[in-house]
XYZ file of C-alpha atoms in Angstrom:
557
model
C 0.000 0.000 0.000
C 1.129 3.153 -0.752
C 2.015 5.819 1.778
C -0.331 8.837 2.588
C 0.286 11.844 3.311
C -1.254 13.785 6.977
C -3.808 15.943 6.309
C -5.564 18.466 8.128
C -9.098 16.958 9.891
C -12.299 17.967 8.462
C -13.804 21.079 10.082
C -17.367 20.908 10.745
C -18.907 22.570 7.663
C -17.359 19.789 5.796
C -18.371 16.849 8.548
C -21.767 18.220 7.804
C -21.945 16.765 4.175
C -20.433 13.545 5.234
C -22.892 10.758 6.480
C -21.416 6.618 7.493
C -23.994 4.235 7.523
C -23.287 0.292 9.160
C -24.603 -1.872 7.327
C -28.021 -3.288 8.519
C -28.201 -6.781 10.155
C -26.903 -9.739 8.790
C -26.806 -13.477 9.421
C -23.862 -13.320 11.596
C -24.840 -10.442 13.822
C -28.234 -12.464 14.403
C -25.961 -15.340 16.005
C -23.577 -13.200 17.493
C -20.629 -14.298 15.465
C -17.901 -12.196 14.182
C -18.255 -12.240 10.360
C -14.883 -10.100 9.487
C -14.793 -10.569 5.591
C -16.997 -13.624 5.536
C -19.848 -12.504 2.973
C -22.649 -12.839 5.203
C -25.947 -11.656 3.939
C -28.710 -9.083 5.016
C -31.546 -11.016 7.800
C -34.780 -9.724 7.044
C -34.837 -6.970 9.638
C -31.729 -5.845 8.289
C -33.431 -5.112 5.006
C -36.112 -3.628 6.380
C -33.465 -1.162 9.091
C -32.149 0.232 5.739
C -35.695 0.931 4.921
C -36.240 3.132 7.578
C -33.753 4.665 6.711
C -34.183 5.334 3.460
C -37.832 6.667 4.527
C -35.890 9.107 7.359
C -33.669 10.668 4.103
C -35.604 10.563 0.935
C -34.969 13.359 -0.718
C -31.962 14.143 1.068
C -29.143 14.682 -1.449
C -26.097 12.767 -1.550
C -23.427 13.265 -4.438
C -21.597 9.897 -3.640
C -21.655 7.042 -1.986
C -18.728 4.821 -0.880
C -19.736 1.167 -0.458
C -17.707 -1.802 0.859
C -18.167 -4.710 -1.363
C -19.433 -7.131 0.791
C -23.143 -8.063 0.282
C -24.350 -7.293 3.521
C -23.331 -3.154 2.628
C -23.633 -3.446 -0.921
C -27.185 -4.673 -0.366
C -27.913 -1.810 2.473
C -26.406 0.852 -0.043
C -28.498 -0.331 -2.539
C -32.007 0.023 -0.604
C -30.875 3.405 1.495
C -29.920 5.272 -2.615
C -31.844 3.341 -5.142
C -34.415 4.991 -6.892
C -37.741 4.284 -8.752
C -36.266 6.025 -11.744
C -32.791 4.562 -11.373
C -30.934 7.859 -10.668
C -29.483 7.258 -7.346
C -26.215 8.669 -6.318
C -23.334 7.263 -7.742
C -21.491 4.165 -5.983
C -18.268 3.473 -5.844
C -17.301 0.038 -4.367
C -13.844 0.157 -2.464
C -12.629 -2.697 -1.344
C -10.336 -1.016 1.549
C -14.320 -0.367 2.945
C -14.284 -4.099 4.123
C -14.606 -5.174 7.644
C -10.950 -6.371 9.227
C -10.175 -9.795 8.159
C -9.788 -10.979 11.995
C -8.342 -14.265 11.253
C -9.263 -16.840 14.352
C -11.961 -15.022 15.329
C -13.804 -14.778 12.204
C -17.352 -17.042 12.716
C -16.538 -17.635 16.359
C -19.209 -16.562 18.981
C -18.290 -13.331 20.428
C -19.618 -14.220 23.608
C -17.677 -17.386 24.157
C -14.286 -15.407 22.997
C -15.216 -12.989 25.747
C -15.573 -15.487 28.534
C -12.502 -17.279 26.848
C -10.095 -14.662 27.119
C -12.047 -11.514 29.276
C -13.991 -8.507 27.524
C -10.833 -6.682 27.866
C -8.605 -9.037 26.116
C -11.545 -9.528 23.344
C -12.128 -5.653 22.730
C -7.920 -5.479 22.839
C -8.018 -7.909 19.656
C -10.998 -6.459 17.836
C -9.882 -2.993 18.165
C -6.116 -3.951 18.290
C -3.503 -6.572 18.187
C -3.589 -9.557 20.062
C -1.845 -12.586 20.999
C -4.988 -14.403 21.150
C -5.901 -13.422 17.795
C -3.840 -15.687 14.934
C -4.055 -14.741 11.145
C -6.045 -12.664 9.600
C -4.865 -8.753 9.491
C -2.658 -7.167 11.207
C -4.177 -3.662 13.286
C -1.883 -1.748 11.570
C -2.251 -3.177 8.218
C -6.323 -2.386 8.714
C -5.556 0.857 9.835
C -3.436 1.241 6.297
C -6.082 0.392 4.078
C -8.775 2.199 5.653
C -6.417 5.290 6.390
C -6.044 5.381 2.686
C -9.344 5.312 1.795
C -9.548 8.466 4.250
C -7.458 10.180 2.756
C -7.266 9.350 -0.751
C -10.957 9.373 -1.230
C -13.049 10.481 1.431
C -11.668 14.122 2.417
C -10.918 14.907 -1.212
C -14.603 14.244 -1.859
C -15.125 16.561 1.082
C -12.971 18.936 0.040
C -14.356 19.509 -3.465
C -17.548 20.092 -1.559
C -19.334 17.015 -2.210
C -22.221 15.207 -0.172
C -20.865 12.047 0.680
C -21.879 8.444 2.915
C -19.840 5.404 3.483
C -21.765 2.295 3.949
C -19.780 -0.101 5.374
C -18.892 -1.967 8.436
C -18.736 -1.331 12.443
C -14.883 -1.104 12.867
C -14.346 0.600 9.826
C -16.861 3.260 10.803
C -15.435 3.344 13.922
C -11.568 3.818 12.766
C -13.230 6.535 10.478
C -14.336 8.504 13.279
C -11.091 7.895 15.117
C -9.201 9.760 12.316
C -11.854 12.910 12.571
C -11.640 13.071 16.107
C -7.704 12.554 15.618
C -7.548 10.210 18.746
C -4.633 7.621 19.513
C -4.819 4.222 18.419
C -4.759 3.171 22.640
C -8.500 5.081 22.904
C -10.430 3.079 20.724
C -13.610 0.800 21.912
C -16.765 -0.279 20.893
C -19.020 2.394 19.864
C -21.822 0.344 19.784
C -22.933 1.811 16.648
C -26.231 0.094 15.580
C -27.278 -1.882 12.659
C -28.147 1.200 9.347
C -28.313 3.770 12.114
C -26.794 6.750 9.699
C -24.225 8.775 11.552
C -23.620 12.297 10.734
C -20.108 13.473 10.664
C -20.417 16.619 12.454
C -22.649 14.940 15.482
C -19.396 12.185 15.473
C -17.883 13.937 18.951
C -21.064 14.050 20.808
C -22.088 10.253 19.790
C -18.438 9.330 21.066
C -18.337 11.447 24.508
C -22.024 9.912 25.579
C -19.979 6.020 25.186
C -18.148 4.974 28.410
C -15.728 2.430 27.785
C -15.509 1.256 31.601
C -19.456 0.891 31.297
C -19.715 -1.034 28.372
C -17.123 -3.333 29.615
C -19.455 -3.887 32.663
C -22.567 -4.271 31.012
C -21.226 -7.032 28.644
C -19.533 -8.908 31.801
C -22.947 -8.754 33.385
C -24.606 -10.311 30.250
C -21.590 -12.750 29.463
C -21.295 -14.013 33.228
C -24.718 -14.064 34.081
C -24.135 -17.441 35.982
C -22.380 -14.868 38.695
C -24.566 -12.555 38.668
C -27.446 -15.140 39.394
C -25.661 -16.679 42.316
C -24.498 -13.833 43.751
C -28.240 -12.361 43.602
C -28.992 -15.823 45.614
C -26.055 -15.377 47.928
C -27.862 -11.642 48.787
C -31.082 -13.349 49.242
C -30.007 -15.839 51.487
C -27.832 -13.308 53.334
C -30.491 -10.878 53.563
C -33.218 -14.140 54.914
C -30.961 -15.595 57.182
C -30.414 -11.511 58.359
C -34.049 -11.926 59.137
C -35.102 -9.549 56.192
C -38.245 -11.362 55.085
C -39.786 -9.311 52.228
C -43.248 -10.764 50.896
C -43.609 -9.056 47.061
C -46.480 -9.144 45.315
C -47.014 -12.139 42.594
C -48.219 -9.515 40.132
C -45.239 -7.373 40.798
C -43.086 -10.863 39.825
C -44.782 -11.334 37.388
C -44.408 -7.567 35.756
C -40.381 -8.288 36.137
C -40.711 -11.779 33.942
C -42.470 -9.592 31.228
C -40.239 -7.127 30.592
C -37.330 -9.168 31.275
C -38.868 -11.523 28.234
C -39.391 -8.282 26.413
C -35.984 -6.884 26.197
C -34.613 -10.590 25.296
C -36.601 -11.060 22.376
C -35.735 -7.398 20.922
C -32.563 -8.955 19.890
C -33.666 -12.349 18.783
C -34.726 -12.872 15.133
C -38.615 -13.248 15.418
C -38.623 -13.015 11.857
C -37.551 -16.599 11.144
C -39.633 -17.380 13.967
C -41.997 -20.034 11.286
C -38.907 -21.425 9.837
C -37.961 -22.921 13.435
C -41.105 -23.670 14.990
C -41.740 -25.971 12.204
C -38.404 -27.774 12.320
C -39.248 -31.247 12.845
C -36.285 -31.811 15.144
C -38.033 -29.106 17.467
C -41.153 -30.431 17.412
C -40.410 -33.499 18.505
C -38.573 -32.504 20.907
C -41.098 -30.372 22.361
C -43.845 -33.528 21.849
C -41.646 -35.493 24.049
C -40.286 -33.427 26.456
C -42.978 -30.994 27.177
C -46.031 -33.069 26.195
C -45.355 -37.062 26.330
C -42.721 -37.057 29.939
C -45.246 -35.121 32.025
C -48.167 -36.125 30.896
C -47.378 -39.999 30.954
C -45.577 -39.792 34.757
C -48.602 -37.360 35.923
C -51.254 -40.439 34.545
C -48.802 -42.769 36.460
C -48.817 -40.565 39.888
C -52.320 -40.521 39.309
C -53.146 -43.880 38.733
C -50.828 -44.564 42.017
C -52.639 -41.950 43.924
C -49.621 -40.134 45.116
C -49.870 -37.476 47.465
C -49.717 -33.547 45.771
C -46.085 -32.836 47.841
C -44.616 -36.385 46.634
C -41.339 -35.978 44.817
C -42.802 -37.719 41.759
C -45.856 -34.727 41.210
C -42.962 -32.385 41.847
C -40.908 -33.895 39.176
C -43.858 -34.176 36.995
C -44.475 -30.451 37.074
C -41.041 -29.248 36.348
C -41.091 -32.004 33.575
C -43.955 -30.143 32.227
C -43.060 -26.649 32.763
C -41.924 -24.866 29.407
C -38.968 -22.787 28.806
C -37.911 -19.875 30.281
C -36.914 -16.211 28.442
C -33.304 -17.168 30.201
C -32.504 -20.094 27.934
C -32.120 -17.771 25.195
C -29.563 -15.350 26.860
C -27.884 -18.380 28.175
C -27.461 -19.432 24.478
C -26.462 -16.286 23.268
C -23.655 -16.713 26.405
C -22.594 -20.190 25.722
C -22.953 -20.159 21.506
C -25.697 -21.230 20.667
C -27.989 -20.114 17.611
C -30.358 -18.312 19.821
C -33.245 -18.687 17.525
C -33.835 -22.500 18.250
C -34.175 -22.065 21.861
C -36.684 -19.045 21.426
C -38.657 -21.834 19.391
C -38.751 -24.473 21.640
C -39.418 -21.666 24.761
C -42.611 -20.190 22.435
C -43.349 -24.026 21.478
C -43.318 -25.394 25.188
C -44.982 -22.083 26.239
C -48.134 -22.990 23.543
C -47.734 -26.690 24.815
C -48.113 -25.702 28.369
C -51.648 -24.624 27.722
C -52.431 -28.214 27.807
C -49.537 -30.293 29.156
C -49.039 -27.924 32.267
C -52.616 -27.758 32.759
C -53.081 -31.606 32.467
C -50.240 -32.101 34.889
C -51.397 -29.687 37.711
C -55.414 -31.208 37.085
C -53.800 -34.904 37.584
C -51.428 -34.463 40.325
C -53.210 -31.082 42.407
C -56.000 -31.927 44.852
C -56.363 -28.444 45.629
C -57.046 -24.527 43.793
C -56.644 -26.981 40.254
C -58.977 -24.684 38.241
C -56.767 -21.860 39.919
C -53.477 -22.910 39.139
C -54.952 -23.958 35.146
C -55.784 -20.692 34.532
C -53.133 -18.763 36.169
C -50.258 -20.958 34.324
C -52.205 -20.422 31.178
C -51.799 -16.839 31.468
C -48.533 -16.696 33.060
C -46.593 -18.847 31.021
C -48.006 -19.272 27.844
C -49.656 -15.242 27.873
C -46.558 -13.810 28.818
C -44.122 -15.213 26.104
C -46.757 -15.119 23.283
C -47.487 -11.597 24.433
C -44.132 -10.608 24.182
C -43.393 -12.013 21.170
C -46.425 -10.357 19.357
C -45.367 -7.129 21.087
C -41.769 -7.316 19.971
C -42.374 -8.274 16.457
C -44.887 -5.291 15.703
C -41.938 -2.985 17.631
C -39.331 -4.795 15.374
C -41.114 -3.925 11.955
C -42.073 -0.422 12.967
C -39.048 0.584 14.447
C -36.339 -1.631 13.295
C -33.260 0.055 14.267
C -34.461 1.230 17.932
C -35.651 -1.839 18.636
C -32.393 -4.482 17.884
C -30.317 -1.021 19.508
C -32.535 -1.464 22.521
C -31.877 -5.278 22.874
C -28.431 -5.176 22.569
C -27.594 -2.491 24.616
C -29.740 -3.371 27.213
C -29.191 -6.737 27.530
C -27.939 -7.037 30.899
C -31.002 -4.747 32.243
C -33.017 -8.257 31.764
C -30.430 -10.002 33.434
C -30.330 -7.681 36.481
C -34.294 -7.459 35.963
C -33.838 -11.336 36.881
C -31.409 -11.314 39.517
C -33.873 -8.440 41.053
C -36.336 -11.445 40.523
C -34.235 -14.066 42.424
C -33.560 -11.751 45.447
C -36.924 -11.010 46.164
C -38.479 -14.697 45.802
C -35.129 -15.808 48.069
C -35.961 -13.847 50.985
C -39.525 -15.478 50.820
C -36.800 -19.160 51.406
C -37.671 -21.381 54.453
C -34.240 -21.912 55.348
C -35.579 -24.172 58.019
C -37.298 -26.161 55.360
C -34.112 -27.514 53.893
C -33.858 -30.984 54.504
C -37.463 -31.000 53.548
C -36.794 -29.202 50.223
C -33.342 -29.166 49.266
C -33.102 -32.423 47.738
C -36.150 -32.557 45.404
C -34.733 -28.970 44.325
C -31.296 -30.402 43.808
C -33.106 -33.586 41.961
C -35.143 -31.579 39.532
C -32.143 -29.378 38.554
C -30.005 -32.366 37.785
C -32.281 -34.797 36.562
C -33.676 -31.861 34.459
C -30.235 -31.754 32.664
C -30.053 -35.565 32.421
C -33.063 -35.521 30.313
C -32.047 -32.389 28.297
C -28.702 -34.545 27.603
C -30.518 -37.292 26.537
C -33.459 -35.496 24.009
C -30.837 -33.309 22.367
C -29.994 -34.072 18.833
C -26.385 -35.310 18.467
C -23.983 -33.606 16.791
C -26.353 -30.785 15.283
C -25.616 -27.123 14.873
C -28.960 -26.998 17.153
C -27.845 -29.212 19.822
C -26.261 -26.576 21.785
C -29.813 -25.088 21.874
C -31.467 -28.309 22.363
C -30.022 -28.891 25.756
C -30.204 -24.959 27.251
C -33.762 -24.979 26.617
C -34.920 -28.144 28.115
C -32.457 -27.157 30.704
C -33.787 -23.919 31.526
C -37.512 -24.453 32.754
C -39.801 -21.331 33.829
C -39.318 -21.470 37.263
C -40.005 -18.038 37.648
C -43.818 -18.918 36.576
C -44.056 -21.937 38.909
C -43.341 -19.190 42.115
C -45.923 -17.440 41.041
C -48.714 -19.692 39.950
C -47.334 -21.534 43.427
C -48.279 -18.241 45.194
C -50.858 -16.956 43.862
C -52.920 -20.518 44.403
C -51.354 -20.372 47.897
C -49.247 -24.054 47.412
C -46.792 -23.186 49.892
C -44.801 -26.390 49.066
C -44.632 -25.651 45.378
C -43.487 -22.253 45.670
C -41.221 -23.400 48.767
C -39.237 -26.347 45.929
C -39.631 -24.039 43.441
C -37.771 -21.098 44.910
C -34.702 -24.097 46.610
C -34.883 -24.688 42.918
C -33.533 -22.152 41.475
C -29.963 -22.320 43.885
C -29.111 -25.459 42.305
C -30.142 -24.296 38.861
C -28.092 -21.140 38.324
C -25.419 -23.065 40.220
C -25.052 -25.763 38.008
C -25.196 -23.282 35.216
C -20.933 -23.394 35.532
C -21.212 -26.790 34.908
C -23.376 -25.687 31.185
C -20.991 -23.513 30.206
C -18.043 -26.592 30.625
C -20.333 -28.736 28.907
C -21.006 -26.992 25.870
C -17.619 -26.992 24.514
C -18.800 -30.473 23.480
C -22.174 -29.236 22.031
C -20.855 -25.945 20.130
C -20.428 -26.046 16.780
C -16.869 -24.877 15.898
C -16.333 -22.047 13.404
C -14.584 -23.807 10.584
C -17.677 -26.666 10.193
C -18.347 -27.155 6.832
C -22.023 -26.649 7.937
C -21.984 -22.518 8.739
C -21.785 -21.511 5.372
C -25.030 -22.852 4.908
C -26.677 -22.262 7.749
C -25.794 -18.837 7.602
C -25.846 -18.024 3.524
C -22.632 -17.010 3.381
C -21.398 -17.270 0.010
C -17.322 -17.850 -1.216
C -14.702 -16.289 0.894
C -13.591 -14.004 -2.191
C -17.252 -13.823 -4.012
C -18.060 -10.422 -4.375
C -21.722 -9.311 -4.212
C -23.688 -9.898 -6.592
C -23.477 -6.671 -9.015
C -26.011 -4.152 -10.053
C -24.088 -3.149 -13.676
C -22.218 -5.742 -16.234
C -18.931 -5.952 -14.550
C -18.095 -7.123 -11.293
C -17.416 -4.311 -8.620
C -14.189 -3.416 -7.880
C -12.497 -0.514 -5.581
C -12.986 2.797 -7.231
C -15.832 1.343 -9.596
C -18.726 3.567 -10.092
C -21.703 1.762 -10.850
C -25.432 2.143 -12.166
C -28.259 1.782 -8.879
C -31.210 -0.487 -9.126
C -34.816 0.368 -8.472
C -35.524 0.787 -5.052
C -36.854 -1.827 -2.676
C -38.785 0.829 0.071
């Protein structure tokens, strides 16, 4: 590469008329994997984030547009500037727009690389050199290209007075706005720029002073170790009980915390592909067996041997029949997984529950049964398919806000949970423990056996197999258990959730075996990605190429 020559930063007339644009979502960001210059494509909410966003600035003039060549911002470019009558602003493809080639990393989970090597050590090698890091490019050769670009391209364009956006990709935004702002290579971290939001140049030092490295650092340790952050909610619980601060809250006020917990979870899953999972037939049947054959068959056993409603064997049955909770999918997110198959089988065994739960509490309660139907109806089943009607409507009408929302305020649910744990702990019998402590300690291991054994073996799904049969709703058994007035119930069901969360350290060894790696033959299909050099499929007769200005299409608004 050649070298450049300094030149003075943009002042902010000039910033004015320049506009960068991240691509909108692709398949990679919807499993949280790094997709570097893997050519992942646009999800559907990614195509319809650039949408918005071409609504927000029709009519807006632009007099070019950089674009990297990579689908995912070719494809973004394309529905943000096309036009009806095909005279969009001019593109020019540049290749030094890519995303960082970041070698090792590239398709592995982000999360696991951050509880691998610590969120500093991860945002060291994304926004630096690392040790932990092999292949791929160098920090300095990135900064190179993209400095290049900067200065070769972009301020000239500036310069001569032009309108001008870059569409391209999160860390080349990012270095962008670390050459305006003229900042040392040591400052950088995430930005946390969302999916197609479009960032003007002259609001670029405001957007950067509201970000507090320290602060995002926390809030993705929060989200990435929420098996700590669990147990040490139950440690504060049982500290604050055994204190003798005994706090009775409110079902309904539980019950408002599981709700908007499951509310900002799903604004970060893919809803969209929501049909294409709940029909998979490997999900189905596991849901038929788990959630529907198990309880059902041991509750017509216990029923046929008239066991008593606190009997270990009704207790079993119940958890057996309880569905999945809104924390198997952040624990998938944490440990790998695809996210989206464990938000099917949690909206499957929620839908399920309206008659296996049911059936289970009308065979094994003696007591409040009509009670405890209709309260688990709404409180398991409502709440989830609530949510995920509510979330889908906010994805589609406000795309952007909506996945920004979820990922930045992903470890509010978690906290929103611990808050959860802490309350229903200081309601613990402490006293009751020989009494309860086992079953609790049963359920939470045998619920794992079974999970081990229903999985599918060796799928890319089987990682999400086993956290969502693993995961059950106990937060809906405390309150249906309360609000019927079961004392036992709610007693097992809150000694439940210690061993739970506890053995949640033992999940996150085990699904090193379950995890798909990142160079499986099977992710380029599962995610679309096409041919490590393709290039995107091109909107004129030649095949783009840096510095290539090319024709626009009609556009897709």
């Amino acid at each position: 590469m050649s070298a450049t020559t300094p030149q003075t930063p943009p002042d902010q007339e000039m910033l004015s008329r320049l506009c960068m644009v991240r691509h909108g979502e692709s398949t990679c960001n919807s499993v949280h994997r790094i997709a570097g210059q893997r050519d992942a494509p646009l999800t559907f909410l990614g195509r319809i984030q650039a949408e918005q966003v071409a609504r927000r600035h029709r009519g807006r003039h632009f007099d070019r547009v950089f674009v990297s060549p990579l689908t995912r911002a070719y494809e973004t470019a394309g529905i943000i500037f096309g036009e009806e009558d095909g005279a969009g602003p001019a593109h020019t493809v540049d290749a030094r727009l890519m995303e960082r080639d970041f070698g090792s990393y590239t398709l592995e989970s982000k999360s696991i690389l951050q509880r691998r090597h610590g969120i500093a050590e991860y945002e060291r090698a994304m926004n630096a050199d690392s040790p932990t890091q092999q292949g791929g490019e160098s920090f300095a050769q990135f900064t190179g290209r993209v400095r290049a670009f900067y200065e070769q391209e972009l301020l000239p364009a500036l310069r001569r007075g032009e309108t001008v956006c870059v569409v391209s990709h999160k860390y080349v935004v990012e270095l962008i706005c670390r050459f305006i702002l003229d900042r040392p290579a040591e400052e950088s971290y995430d930005l946390r720029l969302p999916n197609s939001q479009m960032l003007q140049g002259d609001r670029i030092p405001s957007y950067v002073k509201n970000e507090n490295e320290t602060m995002n650092m926390v809030y993705d340790w929060i989200v990435v170790n929420h098996p700590k952050v669990f147990c040490a909610g139950l440690a504060a619980g049982l500290l604050g009980n055994w204190a003798g601060l005994h706090v009775t809250t409110s079902p309904l006020v539980l019950l408002a915390l599981l709700v908007v917990a499951s509310v900002i979870t799903m604004c970060r899953v893919e809803l969209e592909r929501a049909r294409e999972f709940v029909t998979d037939r490997g999900i189905v049947r596991s849901v038929a067996v788990r959630y529907l054959a198990l309880p059902v068959a041991l509750a017509l056993a216990l029923r046929w041997w008239d066991a008593g409603p606190t009997s270990t064997g009704v207790t079993a049955a119940i958890f057996l029949a309880t569905p999945g909770s809104v924390v198997a999918m952040t624990v998938s997110r944490c440990l790998g997984g695809m996210i989206m198959p464990t938000f099917a089988q949690v909206l499957l065994s929620s839908l399920a529950a309206a008659g296996s739960f049911s059936a289970v509490l009308a065979l094994t309660l003696r007591e409040g049964v009509g009670e405890a139907v209709a309260i688990s109806a709404a409180a398991s089943t409502g709440v989830v398919a609530a949510a995920f009607v509510l979330v889908g409507r906010l994805r589609r009408r406000a795309p952007i806000r909506t996945a920004k929302f979820g990922e930045r305020y992903g470890y509010v649910a978690v906290l929103i949970l611990t808050a959860f744990i802490v309350l229903v702990t200081l309601k613990l019998d402490l006293g009751g423990c020989t009494a309860y402590a086992p079953t609790a300690v049963g359920v939470a291991v045998g619920l794992r056996l079974v999970a081990a054994v229903c999985k599918r073996r060796g799928h890319v799904q089987s990682l999400d197999d086993y956290t969502a049969m693993t995961y059950p709703n106990v937060f809906v058994v405390v309150i249906i258990a309360a609000l019927t007035g079961n004392t036992h119930l709610e007693q097992v069901a809150i000694w439940t959730l210690l061993p739970m969360f506890v053995l949640s350290f033992f999940d996150s060894y085990y699904a090193r075996f379950l995890v798909v790696a990142p160079d499986d033959a099977r992710w380029p299909v599962v995610l679309g990605l096409k041919g490590r050099t393709d290039p995107p499929a091109p909107r004129a007769e030649q095949p783009p190429t840096p510095g290539t200005t090319l024709p626009q299409s009609p556009q897709h608004v």
